[in-house]
mmCIF file of C-alpha atoms in Angstrom:
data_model
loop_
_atom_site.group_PDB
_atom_site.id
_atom_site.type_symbol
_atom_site.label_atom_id
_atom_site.label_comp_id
_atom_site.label_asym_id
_atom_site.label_seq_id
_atom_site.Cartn_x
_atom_site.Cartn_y
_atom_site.Cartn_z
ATOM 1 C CA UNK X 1442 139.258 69.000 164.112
ATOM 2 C CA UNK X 1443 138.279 70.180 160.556
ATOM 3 C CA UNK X 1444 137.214 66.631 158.301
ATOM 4 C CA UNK X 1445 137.237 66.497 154.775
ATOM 5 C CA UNK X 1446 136.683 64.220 152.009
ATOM 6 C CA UNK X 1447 139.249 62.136 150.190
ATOM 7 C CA UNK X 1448 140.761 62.968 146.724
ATOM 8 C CA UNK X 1449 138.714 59.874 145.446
ATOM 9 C CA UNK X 1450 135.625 61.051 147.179
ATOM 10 C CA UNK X 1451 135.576 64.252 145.934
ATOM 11 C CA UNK X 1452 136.278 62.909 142.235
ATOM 12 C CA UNK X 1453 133.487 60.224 142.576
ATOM 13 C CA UNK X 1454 130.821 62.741 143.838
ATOM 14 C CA UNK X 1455 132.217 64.980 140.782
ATOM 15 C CA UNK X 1456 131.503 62.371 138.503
ATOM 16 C CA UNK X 1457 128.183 60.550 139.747
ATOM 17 C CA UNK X 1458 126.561 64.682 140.106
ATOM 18 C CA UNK X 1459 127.999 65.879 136.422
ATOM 19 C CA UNK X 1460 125.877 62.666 135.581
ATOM 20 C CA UNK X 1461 122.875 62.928 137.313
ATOM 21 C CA UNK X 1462 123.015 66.752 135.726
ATOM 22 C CA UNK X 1463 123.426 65.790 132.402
ATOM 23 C CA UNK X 1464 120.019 63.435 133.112
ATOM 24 C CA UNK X 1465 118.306 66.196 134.229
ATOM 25 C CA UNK X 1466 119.376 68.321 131.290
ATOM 26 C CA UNK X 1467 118.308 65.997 129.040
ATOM 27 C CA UNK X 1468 114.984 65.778 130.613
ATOM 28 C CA UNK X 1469 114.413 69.208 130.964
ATOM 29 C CA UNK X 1470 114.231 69.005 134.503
ATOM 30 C CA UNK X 1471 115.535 71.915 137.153
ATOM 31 C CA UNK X 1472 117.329 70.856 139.911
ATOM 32 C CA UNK X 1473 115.259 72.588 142.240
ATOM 33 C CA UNK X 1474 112.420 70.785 140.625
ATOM 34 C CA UNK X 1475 113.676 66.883 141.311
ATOM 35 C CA UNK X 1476 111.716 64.749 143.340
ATOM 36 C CA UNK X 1477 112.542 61.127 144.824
ATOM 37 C CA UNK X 1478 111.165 59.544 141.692
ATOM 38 C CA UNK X 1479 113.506 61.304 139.431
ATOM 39 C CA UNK X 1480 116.382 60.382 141.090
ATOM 40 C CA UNK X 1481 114.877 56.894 141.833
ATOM 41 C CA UNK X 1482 114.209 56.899 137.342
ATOM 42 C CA UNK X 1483 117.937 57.900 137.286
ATOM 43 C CA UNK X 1484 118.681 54.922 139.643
ATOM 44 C CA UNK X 1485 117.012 52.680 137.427
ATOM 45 C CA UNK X 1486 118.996 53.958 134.279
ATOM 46 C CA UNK X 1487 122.360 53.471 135.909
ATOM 47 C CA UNK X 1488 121.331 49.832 136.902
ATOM 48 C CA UNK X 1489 120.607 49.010 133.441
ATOM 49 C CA UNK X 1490 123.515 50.483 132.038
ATOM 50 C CA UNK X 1491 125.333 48.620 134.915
ATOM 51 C CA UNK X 1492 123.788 45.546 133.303
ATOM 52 C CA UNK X 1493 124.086 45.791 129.671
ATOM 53 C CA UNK X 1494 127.734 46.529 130.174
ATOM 54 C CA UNK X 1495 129.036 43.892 132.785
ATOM 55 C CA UNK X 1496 126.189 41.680 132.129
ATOM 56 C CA UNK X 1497 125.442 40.942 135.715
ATOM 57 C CA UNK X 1498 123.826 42.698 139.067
ATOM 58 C CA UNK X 1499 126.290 44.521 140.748
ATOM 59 C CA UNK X 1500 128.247 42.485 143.327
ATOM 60 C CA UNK X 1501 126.896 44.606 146.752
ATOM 61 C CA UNK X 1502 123.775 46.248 145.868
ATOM 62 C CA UNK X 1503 123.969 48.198 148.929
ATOM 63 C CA UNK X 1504 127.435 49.758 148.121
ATOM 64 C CA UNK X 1505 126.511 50.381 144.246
ATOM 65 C CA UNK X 1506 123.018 52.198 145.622
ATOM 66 C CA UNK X 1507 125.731 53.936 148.312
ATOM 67 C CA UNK X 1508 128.026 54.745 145.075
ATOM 68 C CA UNK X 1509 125.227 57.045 143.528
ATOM 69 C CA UNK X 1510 122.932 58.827 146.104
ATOM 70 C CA UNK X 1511 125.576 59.739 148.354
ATOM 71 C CA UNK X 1512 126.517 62.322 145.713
ATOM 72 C CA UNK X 1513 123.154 62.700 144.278
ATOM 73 C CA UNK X 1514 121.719 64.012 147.896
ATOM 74 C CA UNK X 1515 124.611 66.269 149.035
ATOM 75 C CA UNK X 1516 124.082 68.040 145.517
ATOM 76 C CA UNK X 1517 120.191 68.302 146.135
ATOM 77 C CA UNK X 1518 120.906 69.623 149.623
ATOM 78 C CA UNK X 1519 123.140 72.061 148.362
ATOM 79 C CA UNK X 1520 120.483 72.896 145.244
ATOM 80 C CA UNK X 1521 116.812 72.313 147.527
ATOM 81 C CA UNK X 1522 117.947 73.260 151.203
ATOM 82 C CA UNK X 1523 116.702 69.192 151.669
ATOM 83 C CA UNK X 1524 117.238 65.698 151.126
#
């Protein structure tokens, strides 16, 4: 039995990687190059930008945390050959 992701899975992970790239771009920072504390400083950003804009923590941490490195680590296992 062959699994695959959902329509909305694949569009989230879409979305939360083109972010985390533009980041990087903007930091001048090559994929093959990020470490955990990048992605941990890119974390951080989203958090505050979560934040500002709703003006509250997000309701499950666990699930927003879940949101972004889920993505985040399938792209650097794809880019590093770890994670």
């Amino acid at each position: 039995m062959e699994k695959s992701y959902s329509r909305h899975a694949i569009k989230n992970y879409c979305i939360v990687t083109r972010k985390f790239l533009r980041y990087l771009e903007r930091r001048s920072i090559a994929i093959e190059a990020v470490t955990p504390g990048d992605v941990d400083a890119y974390l951080k950003a989203c958090l505050r930008r979560y934040r500002r804009l709703y003006g509250r923590e997000p309701e499950s941490a666990g699930n927003w945390h879940w949101h972004f490195m889920s993505p985040i680590q399938a792209l650097l296992r794809l880019a590093q050959g770890k994670w």
